[in-house]
Short mmCIF file of C-alpha atoms in Angstrom, two decimals:
data_model
loop_
_atom_site.label_atom_id
_atom_site.label_comp_id
_atom_site.label_asym_id
_atom_site.label_seq_id
_atom_site.Cartn_x
_atom_site.Cartn_y
_atom_site.Cartn_z
CA UNK A 1 79.42 100.85 95.36
CA UNK A 2 77.35 103.90 94.21
CA UNK A 3 77.24 107.27 95.91
CA UNK A 4 74.67 109.99 95.35
CA UNK A 5 76.54 113.25 95.83
CA UNK A 6 75.16 116.79 96.04
CA UNK A 7 77.26 120.08 95.96
CA UNK A 8 75.47 123.06 97.46
CA UNK A 9 76.51 126.26 95.56
CA UNK A 10 75.05 128.79 98.04
CA UNK A 11 75.14 132.55 98.26
CA UNK A 12 77.19 133.85 101.20
CA UNK A 13 76.31 136.91 103.11
CA UNK A 14 77.88 138.90 106.09
CA UNK A 15 75.30 137.38 108.40
CA UNK A 16 76.52 134.08 109.92
CA UNK A 17 72.98 133.09 111.03
CA UNK A 18 71.39 133.72 107.67
CA UNK A 19 74.22 131.67 106.03
CA UNK A 20 73.46 128.76 108.40
CA UNK A 21 69.69 129.03 107.51
CA UNK A 22 70.57 128.96 103.80
CA UNK A 23 72.98 126.07 104.14
CA UNK A 24 70.31 124.14 106.19
CA UNK A 25 67.69 124.67 103.54
CA UNK A 26 69.96 123.40 100.78
CA UNK A 27 71.20 120.45 102.70
CA UNK A 28 67.63 119.36 103.48
CA UNK A 29 66.66 119.81 99.82
CA UNK A 30 69.66 117.72 98.71
CA UNK A 31 69.01 115.00 101.25
CA UNK A 32 65.31 114.92 100.33
CA UNK A 33 66.28 114.21 96.73
CA UNK A 34 68.41 111.21 97.70
CA UNK A 35 71.85 112.62 98.25
CA UNK A 36 73.89 110.44 100.78
CA UNK A 37 76.74 112.91 100.80
CA UNK A 38 76.35 116.70 100.76
CA UNK A 39 79.15 119.31 100.30
CA UNK A 40 79.14 122.87 101.22
CA UNK A 41 81.45 125.60 99.70
CA UNK A 42 84.71 127.20 100.91
CA UNK A 43 84.06 129.88 103.51
CA UNK A 44 80.23 129.35 103.32
CA UNK A 45 79.53 131.01 106.77
CA UNK A 46 81.87 134.04 106.25
CA UNK A 47 82.43 136.59 103.32
CA UNK A 48 85.64 135.54 101.64
CA UNK A 49 87.75 138.43 102.93
CA UNK A 50 90.71 139.01 105.27
CA UNK A 51 88.52 141.68 106.74
CA UNK A 52 86.08 138.99 107.95
CA UNK A 53 88.05 135.86 108.73
CA UNK A 54 89.33 136.82 112.23
CA UNK A 55 86.08 138.12 113.48
CA UNK A 56 83.98 135.19 112.04
CA UNK A 57 86.48 132.58 113.31
CA UNK A 58 85.19 129.95 115.83
CA UNK A 59 87.05 127.30 117.75
CA UNK A 60 86.32 123.58 117.07
CA UNK A 61 83.07 122.73 118.76
CA UNK A 62 81.72 126.20 118.32
CA UNK A 63 78.19 127.13 116.88
CA UNK A 64 78.88 126.36 113.29
CA UNK A 65 80.55 123.09 114.18
CA UNK A 66 77.58 122.09 116.21
CA UNK A 67 75.26 123.16 113.37
CA UNK A 68 77.04 120.91 110.93
CA UNK A 69 77.07 117.97 113.19
CA UNK A 70 73.35 118.33 113.80
CA UNK A 71 72.60 118.74 110.07
CA UNK A 72 74.41 115.53 109.35
CA UNK A 73 72.56 113.64 112.07
CA UNK A 74 69.16 115.09 111.33
CA UNK A 75 69.38 114.35 107.61
CA UNK A 76 71.23 111.11 107.97
CA UNK A 77 73.93 112.05 105.59
CA UNK A 78 77.71 112.22 105.19
CA UNK A 79 78.41 115.98 105.34
CA UNK A 80 81.57 117.64 104.04
CA UNK A 81 81.10 121.04 105.75
CA UNK A 82 82.82 123.24 103.20
CA UNK A 83 85.26 125.35 105.21
CA UNK A 84 84.97 128.05 107.84
CA UNK A 85 87.55 130.27 109.54
CA UNK A 86 88.76 128.19 112.59
CA UNK A 87 90.48 129.72 115.61
CA UNK A 88 92.96 127.78 117.78
CA UNK A 89 95.02 129.75 120.16
CA UNK A 90 96.13 132.96 118.43
CA UNK A 91 95.90 131.47 114.96
CA UNK A 92 93.10 131.34 112.29
CA UNK A 93 92.80 128.46 109.72
CA UNK A 94 90.76 127.80 106.74
CA UNK A 95 89.22 124.57 107.98
CA UNK A 96 86.91 121.88 106.67
CA UNK A 97 85.01 119.48 109.08
CA UNK A 98 83.52 116.29 107.94
CA UNK A 99 80.72 114.42 109.73
CA UNK A 100 79.15 111.01 109.45
CA UNK A 101 75.25 110.31 109.40
CA UNK A 102 75.32 110.11 113.15
CA UNK A 103 76.84 113.68 113.45
CA UNK A 104 80.29 112.40 114.52
CA UNK A 105 83.31 114.29 113.35
CA UNK A 106 85.38 112.06 111.06
CA UNK A 107 87.86 114.52 109.66
CA UNK A 108 89.30 118.01 109.79
CA UNK A 109 91.30 119.51 106.93
CA UNK A 110 93.16 122.77 107.38
CA UNK A 111 93.95 124.33 103.97
CA UNK A 112 97.54 123.46 103.34
CA UNK A 113 98.45 125.86 100.49
CA UNK A 114 97.28 129.38 101.25
CA UNK A 115 96.00 131.53 98.49
CA UNK A 116 98.64 134.08 98.10
CA UNK A 117 98.62 135.57 94.48
CA UNK A 118 99.39 138.83 92.74
CA UNK A 119 98.27 138.70 89.05
CA UNK A 120 99.13 141.72 86.99
CA UNK A 121 95.89 143.28 85.71
CA UNK A 122 93.96 140.66 87.66
CA UNK A 123 93.59 139.98 91.39
CA UNK A 124 95.73 140.25 94.42
CA UNK A 125 94.90 138.28 97.51
CA UNK A 126 97.07 137.26 100.42
CA UNK A 127 95.35 134.62 102.75
CA UNK A 128 98.65 134.60 104.79
CA UNK A 129 97.83 138.17 106.04
CA UNK A 130 95.28 136.56 108.47
CA UNK A 131 95.36 132.75 108.08
CA UNK A 132 97.78 129.99 109.03
CA UNK A 133 98.40 127.04 106.73
CA UNK A 134 97.65 123.41 107.78
CA UNK A 135 100.23 120.68 107.49
CA UNK A 136 98.23 117.44 107.09
CA UNK A 137 96.90 115.30 104.30
CA UNK A 138 93.31 114.54 105.06
CA UNK A 139 91.59 111.30 104.25
CA UNK A 140 88.20 110.21 105.74
CA UNK A 141 86.72 106.71 106.16
CA UNK A 142 83.29 106.20 104.78
CA UNK A 143 80.98 103.42 103.67
CA UNK A 144 81.91 104.33 100.19
CA UNK A 145 85.63 103.97 100.86
CA UNK A 146 88.28 106.51 101.51
CA UNK A 147 87.65 110.11 100.60
CA UNK A 148 90.26 112.90 100.34
CA UNK A 149 89.43 116.46 101.39
CA UNK A 150 91.32 119.49 100.08
CA UNK A 151 90.46 123.22 99.90
CA UNK A 152 90.63 125.44 96.89
CA UNK A 153 94.29 126.52 96.24
CA UNK A 154 95.40 122.94 97.29
CA UNK A 155 94.13 121.80 93.87
CA UNK A 156 97.12 123.52 92.13
CA UNK A 157 99.55 121.07 93.86
CA UNK A 158 99.27 117.76 92.11
CA UNK A 159 101.52 115.89 94.55
CA UNK A 160 98.86 116.35 97.34
CA UNK A 161 96.19 114.76 95.17
CA UNK A 162 98.53 111.93 94.12
CA UNK A 163 99.26 111.13 97.68
CA UNK A 164 95.64 110.92 98.54
CA UNK A 165 95.00 108.61 95.55
CA UNK A 166 97.97 106.40 96.48
CA UNK A 167 96.56 106.17 100.03
CA UNK A 168 93.29 104.79 98.63
CA UNK A 169 91.05 107.71 97.81
CA UNK A 170 88.52 107.15 95.06
CA UNK A 171 86.97 110.55 95.50
CA UNK A 172 88.50 113.94 96.46
CA UNK A 173 86.24 116.69 97.66
CA UNK A 174 87.27 120.25 97.12
CA UNK A 175 85.45 123.21 98.68
CA UNK A 176 86.86 126.14 96.66
CA UNK A 177 86.18 129.70 95.67
CA UNK A 178 88.22 130.55 92.52
CA UNK A 179 87.71 134.15 91.36
CA UNK A 180 86.90 135.92 88.02
CA UNK A 181 90.60 135.98 86.90
CA UNK A 182 91.61 132.43 87.62
CA UNK A 183 88.16 130.78 87.47
CA UNK A 184 87.54 131.05 83.75
CA UNK A 185 91.03 130.08 82.98
CA UNK A 186 91.82 127.25 85.37
CA UNK A 187 88.88 126.03 87.44
CA UNK A 188 87.54 123.28 85.30
CA UNK A 189 90.89 122.57 83.86
CA UNK A 190 92.65 121.87 87.11
CA UNK A 191 89.79 119.87 88.45
CA UNK A 192 89.56 117.67 85.46
CA UNK A 193 93.31 117.23 85.36
CA UNK A 194 93.49 116.25 89.07
CA UNK A 195 90.74 113.64 88.27
CA UNK A 196 92.37 112.32 85.07
CA UNK A 197 95.91 112.11 86.58
CA UNK A 198 94.87 110.28 89.66
CA UNK A 199 91.91 108.30 88.32
CA UNK A 200 89.50 109.63 90.88
CA UNK A 201 86.32 111.49 91.14
CA UNK A 202 86.95 115.20 92.07
CA UNK A 203 83.86 117.15 93.39
CA UNK A 204 84.46 120.93 93.59
CA UNK A 205 82.02 123.10 95.41
CA UNK A 206 82.11 126.83 95.14
CA UNK A 207 79.95 129.70 96.59
CA UNK A 208 77.63 131.27 94.00
CA UNK A 209 78.72 134.54 92.33
CA UNK A 210 77.89 137.74 94.07
CA UNK A 211 79.12 140.70 91.97
CA UNK A 212 78.52 143.07 94.96
CA UNK A 213 80.43 141.19 97.51
CA UNK A 214 84.09 141.77 98.71
CA UNK A 215 85.22 138.74 96.70
CA UNK A 216 83.50 137.59 93.35
CA UNK A 217 83.58 133.82 93.29
CA UNK A 218 83.45 132.15 89.79
CA UNK A 219 80.83 129.56 90.90
CA UNK A 220 80.55 126.70 88.41
CA UNK A 221 80.71 123.91 90.89
CA UNK A 222 81.38 120.59 89.22
CA UNK A 223 82.24 116.88 89.42
CA UNK A 224 84.81 115.29 87.19
CA UNK A 225 85.12 111.51 86.83
CA UNK A 226 88.26 109.36 86.62
CA UNK A 227 88.28 109.56 82.83
CA UNK A 228 88.52 113.36 83.20
CA UNK A 229 84.97 114.02 82.04
CA UNK A 230 82.46 116.41 83.64
CA UNK A 231 79.55 114.38 85.09
CA UNK A 232 77.89 117.17 86.84
CA UNK A 233 78.08 120.96 86.61
CA UNK A 234 76.19 124.26 87.25
CA UNK A 235 76.78 127.91 86.33
CA UNK A 236 77.35 130.89 88.51
CA UNK A 237 73.99 131.09 90.30
CA UNK A 238 72.79 129.53 93.52
CA UNK A 239 72.04 125.94 92.76
CA UNK A 240 72.68 122.26 93.76
CA UNK A 241 74.69 119.96 91.52
CA UNK A 242 73.81 116.22 91.79
CA UNK A 243 76.00 113.37 90.60
CA UNK A 244 76.01 109.54 90.89
CA UNK A 245 79.43 108.22 91.57
CA UNK A 246 80.39 104.55 91.13
CA UNK A 247 83.39 103.03 92.73
CA UNK A 248 83.52 100.19 90.48
CA UNK A 249 84.09 102.74 87.59
CA UNK A 250 87.22 103.96 89.53
CA UNK A 251 88.46 100.41 89.74
CA UNK A 252 87.89 99.75 86.01
CA UNK A 253 89.69 102.80 84.85
CA UNK A 254 92.61 102.00 86.97
CA UNK A 255 92.71 98.40 85.77
CA UNK A 256 92.58 99.50 82.11
CA UNK A 257 95.02 102.30 82.52
CA UNK A 258 97.26 101.37 85.50
CA UNK A 259 98.83 104.68 86.15
CA UNK A 260 99.07 104.34 89.90
CA UNK A 261 100.57 100.87 89.71
CA UNK A 262 103.12 101.95 87.00
CA UNK A 263 104.64 104.78 88.98
CA UNK A 264 108.40 104.78 89.52
CA UNK A 265 108.84 106.36 92.93
CA UNK A 266 112.59 105.44 92.98
CA UNK A 267 113.25 108.07 90.25
CA UNK A 268 111.14 110.89 91.66
#
């Protein structure tokens, strides 16, 4: 089965309402051009900064949740809602909600691996200063089969992607926001590696680059196929990436190069 996919690499501001307006416009444009599944970036309704996460956080069922549900239903699409800061009790999570074409919630992924890094001469960022890590692997059921959802830094942990592949995912969606230190070095490399190792499509959606914002995202949203090739990509600016995915191609690659069947779990 084929899937027309769109990644909305949108600019993010410190105005939540304007961010929703921009997301809505890009979702409508993508759906109008035939996309059946649309993906938003990591932290698309909130500047990527510990200074903003707590104040922008919403509980499940809040304004942004309702917005995503309505956009999925209105446009008749599968919507992977990037991620937003989600509040539950006294904790804040980096959370992705997924909706079916009727606007029904079909999955919630809380970022498992928080972005805590300190690179000499590069970037220091500690998500754990304000965010709490999730503890679940996320797979959603769609008419295109099982789809895994992860968020940004999760991509650096191959075992998470392997588990999703072993549990039936043929596509893994990754809202992410690599920066100008790790982005040029590792963004495309890790996405292609996860796709190649697990013989899946990996669709990674970043915010566009804003050199005046509190965090400068690398951009360069892309889709990699099960052979490790890039089959859709953009640059740093605001844009939509379109790609046509084919589940029979996943099956063919796995049949020709049976990596998942050949694993030896008893020695790991």
